[in-house]
Short mmCIF file of C-alpha atoms in Angstrom, two decimals:
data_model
loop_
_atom_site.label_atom_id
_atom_site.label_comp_id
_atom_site.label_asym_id
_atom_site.label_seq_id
_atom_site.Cartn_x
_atom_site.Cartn_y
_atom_site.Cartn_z
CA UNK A 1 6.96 381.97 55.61
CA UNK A 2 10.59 382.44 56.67
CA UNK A 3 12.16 381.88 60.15
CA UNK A 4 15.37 383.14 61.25
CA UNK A 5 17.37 381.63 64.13
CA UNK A 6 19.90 383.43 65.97
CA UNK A 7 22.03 382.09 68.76
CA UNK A 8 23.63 384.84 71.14
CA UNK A 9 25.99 382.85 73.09
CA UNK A 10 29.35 383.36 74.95
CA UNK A 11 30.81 384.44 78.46
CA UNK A 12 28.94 384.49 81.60
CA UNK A 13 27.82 387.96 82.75
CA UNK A 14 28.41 388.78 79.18
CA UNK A 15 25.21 390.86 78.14
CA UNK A 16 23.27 388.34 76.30
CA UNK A 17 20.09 388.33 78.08
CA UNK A 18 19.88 392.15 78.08
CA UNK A 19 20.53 392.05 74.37
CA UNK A 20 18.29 389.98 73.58
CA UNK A 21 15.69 391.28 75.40
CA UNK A 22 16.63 394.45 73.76
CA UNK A 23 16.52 393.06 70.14
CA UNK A 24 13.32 391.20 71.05
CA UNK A 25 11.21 394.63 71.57
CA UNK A 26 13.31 396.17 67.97
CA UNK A 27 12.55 393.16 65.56
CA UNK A 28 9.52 392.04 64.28
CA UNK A 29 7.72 388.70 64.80
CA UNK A 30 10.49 387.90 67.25
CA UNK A 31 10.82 385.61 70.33
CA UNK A 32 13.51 384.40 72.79
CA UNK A 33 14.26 381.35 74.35
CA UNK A 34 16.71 381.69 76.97
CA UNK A 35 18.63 378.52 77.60
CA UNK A 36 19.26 379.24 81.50
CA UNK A 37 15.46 377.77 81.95
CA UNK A 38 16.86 374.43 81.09
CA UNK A 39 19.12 374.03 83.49
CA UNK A 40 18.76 370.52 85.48
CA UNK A 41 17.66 370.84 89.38
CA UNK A 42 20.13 371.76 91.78
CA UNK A 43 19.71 367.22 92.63
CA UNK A 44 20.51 366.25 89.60
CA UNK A 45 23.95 368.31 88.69
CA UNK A 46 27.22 366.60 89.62
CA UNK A 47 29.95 367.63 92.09
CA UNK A 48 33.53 366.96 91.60
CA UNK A 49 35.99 366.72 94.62
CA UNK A 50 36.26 370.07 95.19
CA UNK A 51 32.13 370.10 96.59
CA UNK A 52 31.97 372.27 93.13
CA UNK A 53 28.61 371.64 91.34
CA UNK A 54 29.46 371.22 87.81
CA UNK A 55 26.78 374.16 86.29
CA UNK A 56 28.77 375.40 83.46
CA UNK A 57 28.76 371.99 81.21
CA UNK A 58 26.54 370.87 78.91
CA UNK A 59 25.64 367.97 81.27
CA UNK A 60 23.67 370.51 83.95
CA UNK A 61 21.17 371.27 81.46
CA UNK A 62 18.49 369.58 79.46
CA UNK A 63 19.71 370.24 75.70
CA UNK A 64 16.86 367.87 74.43
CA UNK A 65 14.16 369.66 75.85
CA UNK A 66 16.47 372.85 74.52
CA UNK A 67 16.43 371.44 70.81
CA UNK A 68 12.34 370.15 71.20
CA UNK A 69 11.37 373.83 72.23
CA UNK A 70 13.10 375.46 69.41
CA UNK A 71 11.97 373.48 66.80
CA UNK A 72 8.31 373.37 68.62
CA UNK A 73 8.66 377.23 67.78
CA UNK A 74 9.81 376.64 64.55
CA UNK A 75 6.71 374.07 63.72
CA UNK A 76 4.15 376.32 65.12
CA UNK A 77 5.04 379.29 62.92
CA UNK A 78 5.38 377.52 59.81
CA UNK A 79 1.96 376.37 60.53
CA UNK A 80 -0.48 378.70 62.08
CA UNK A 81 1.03 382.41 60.90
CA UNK A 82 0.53 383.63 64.90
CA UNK A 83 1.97 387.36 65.05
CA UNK A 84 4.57 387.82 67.50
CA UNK A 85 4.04 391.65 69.70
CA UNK A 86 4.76 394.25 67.00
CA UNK A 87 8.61 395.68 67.28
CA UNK A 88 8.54 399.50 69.02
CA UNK A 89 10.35 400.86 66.22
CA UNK A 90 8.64 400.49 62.21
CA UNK A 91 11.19 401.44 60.24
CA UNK A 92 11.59 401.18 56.67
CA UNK A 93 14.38 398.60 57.17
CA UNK A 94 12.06 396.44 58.79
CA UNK A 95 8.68 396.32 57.24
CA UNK A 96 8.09 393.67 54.86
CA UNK A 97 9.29 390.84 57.09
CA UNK A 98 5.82 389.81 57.99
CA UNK A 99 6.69 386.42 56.35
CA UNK A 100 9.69 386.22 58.85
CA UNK A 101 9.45 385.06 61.83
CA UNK A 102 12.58 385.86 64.11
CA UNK A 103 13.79 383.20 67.52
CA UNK A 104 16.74 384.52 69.20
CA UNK A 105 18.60 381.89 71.54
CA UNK A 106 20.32 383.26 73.93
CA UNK A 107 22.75 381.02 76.40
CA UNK A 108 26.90 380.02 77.64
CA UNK A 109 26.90 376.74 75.87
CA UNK A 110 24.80 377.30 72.90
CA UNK A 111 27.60 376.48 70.06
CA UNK A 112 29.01 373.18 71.69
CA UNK A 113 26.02 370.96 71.13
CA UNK A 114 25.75 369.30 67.40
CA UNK A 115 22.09 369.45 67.31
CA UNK A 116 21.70 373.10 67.81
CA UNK A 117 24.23 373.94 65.42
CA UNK A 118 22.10 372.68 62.36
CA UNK A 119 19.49 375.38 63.42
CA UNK A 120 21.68 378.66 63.64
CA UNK A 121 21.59 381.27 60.80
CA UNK A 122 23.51 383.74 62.57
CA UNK A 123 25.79 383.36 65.87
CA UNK A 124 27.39 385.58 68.23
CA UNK A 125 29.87 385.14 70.63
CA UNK A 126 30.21 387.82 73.55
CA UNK A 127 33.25 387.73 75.32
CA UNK A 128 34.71 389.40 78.08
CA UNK A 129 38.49 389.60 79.72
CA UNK A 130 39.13 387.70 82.82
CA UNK A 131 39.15 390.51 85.15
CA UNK A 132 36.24 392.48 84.04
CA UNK A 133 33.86 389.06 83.84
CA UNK A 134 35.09 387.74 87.33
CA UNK A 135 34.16 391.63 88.80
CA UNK A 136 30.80 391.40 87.08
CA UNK A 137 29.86 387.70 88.38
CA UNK A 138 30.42 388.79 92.07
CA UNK A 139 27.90 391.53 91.90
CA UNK A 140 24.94 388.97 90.59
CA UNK A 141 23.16 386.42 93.20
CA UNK A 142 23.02 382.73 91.92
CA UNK A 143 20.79 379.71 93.01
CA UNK A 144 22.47 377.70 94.69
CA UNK A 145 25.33 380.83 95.42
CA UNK A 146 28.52 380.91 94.05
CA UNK A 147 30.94 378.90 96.91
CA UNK A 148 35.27 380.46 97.28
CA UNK A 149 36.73 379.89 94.13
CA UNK A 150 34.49 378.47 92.40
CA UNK A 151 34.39 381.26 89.39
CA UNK A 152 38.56 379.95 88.92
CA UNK A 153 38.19 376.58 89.74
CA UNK A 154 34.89 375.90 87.00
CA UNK A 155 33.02 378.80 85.82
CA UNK A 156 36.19 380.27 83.73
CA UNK A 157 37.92 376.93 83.43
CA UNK A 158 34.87 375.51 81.39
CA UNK A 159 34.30 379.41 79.54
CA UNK A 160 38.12 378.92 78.22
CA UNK A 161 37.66 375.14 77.68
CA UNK A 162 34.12 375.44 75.51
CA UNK A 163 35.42 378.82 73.33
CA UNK A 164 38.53 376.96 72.56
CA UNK A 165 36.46 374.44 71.01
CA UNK A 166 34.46 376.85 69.27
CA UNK A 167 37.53 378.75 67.61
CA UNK A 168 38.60 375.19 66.55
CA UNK A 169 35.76 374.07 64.92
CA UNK A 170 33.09 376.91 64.23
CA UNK A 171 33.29 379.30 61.35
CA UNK A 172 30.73 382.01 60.74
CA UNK A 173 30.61 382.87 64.43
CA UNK A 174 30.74 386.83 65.16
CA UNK A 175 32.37 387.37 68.13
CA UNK A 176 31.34 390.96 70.28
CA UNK A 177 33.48 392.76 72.95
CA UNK A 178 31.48 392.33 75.94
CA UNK A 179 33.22 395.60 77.38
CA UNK A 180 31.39 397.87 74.66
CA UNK A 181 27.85 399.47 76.15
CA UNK A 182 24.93 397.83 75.86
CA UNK A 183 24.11 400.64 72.80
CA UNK A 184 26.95 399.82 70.72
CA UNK A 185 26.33 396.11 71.48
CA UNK A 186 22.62 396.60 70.15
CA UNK A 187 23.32 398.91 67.27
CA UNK A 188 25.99 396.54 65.84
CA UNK A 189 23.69 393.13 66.34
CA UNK A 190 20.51 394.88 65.28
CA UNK A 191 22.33 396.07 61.56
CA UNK A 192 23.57 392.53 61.31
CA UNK A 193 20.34 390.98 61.50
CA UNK A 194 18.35 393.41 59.35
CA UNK A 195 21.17 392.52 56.23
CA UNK A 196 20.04 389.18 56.38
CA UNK A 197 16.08 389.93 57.11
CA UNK A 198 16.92 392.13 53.30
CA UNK A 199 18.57 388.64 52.23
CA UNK A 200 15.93 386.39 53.00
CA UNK A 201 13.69 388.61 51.35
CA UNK A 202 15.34 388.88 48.07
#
């Protein structure tokens, strides 16, 4: 029995949730844990001096309970050979992966946290220019709602601040152009990960 882990991180608004909803239905024996349903009550985040609640920091969220679920996945796979839904798509490139079983983690601060970063066999970044991601995050509805400014004065601020780090100390990361369509996006992610499904089996 195999497992493959693969983070899809990066910029808010970015397209990781749809792709990896997406990539969920294509590969086989795969699941997602999406790290927005860690995410600390609205009580328990802090506020700087602006009155900005500080959401896009690894402090917001629960990481622990982030790291215990994924290797709770990981344990109960090794050890009781449950078969995920079967992917829509059969093709030759993916059968004989029943012995892998596939998590994809999808999240914004997935690649700044040491004790995820033992777990990853493949990562992607998706990023997005300023303009285009600031355009897309006024057309979504948050809980608690986005307040004036707060998308420059934290939400990019603390994108900028966390990929920096990334570039500085992550190698092996493949980074995606957010501005491509969801198809290209897919078809580029999907051929990655069926190389190293043919790797793992070899």
């Amino acid at each position: 029995m195999k497992i493959l882990v693969i983070g899809l991180g990066g910029v808010t608004n970015g397209g990781k949730t749809t792709l990896a909803e997406k990539l969920k239905k294509m590969l086989p024996n795969c699941d997602a844990i999406s790290q927005d349903d860690f995410f600390k009550p609205e009580s328990e985040v802090e506020t700087d001096e602006r009155g900005f609640k500080l959401y896009d920091v690894l402090d917001a969220l629960y990481m622990d309970e982030m790291v215990e679920s994924i290797h709770n996945w990981m344990n109960s796979r090794t050890s009781s050979g449950v078969v995920t839904e079967e992917p829509l798509n059969t093709c030759n490139s993916v059968k004989n992966t029943e012995d892998v079983y596939i998590l994809i983690v999808e999240g914004f601060l997935l690649y700044n946290y040491e004790p995820l970063n033992k777990l990853w066999n493949r990562r992607y970044f998706l990023t997005l220019p300023y303009e285009e991601c600031k355009r897309r995050r006024s057309t979504r509805v948050y809980q608690p709602a986005d307040t004036p400014g707060y998308f420059d004065g934290h939400v990019w601020p603390m994108y900028l601040k966390y990929k920096n780090e990334l570039e500085e100390s992550a190698s092996n990361v493949v980074y995606l152009d957010g501005t491509k369509s969801q198809e290209e996006l897919l078809s580029c992610v999907y051929s990655d990960i069926i190389q190293e499904l043919k790797k793992l089996r070899e």
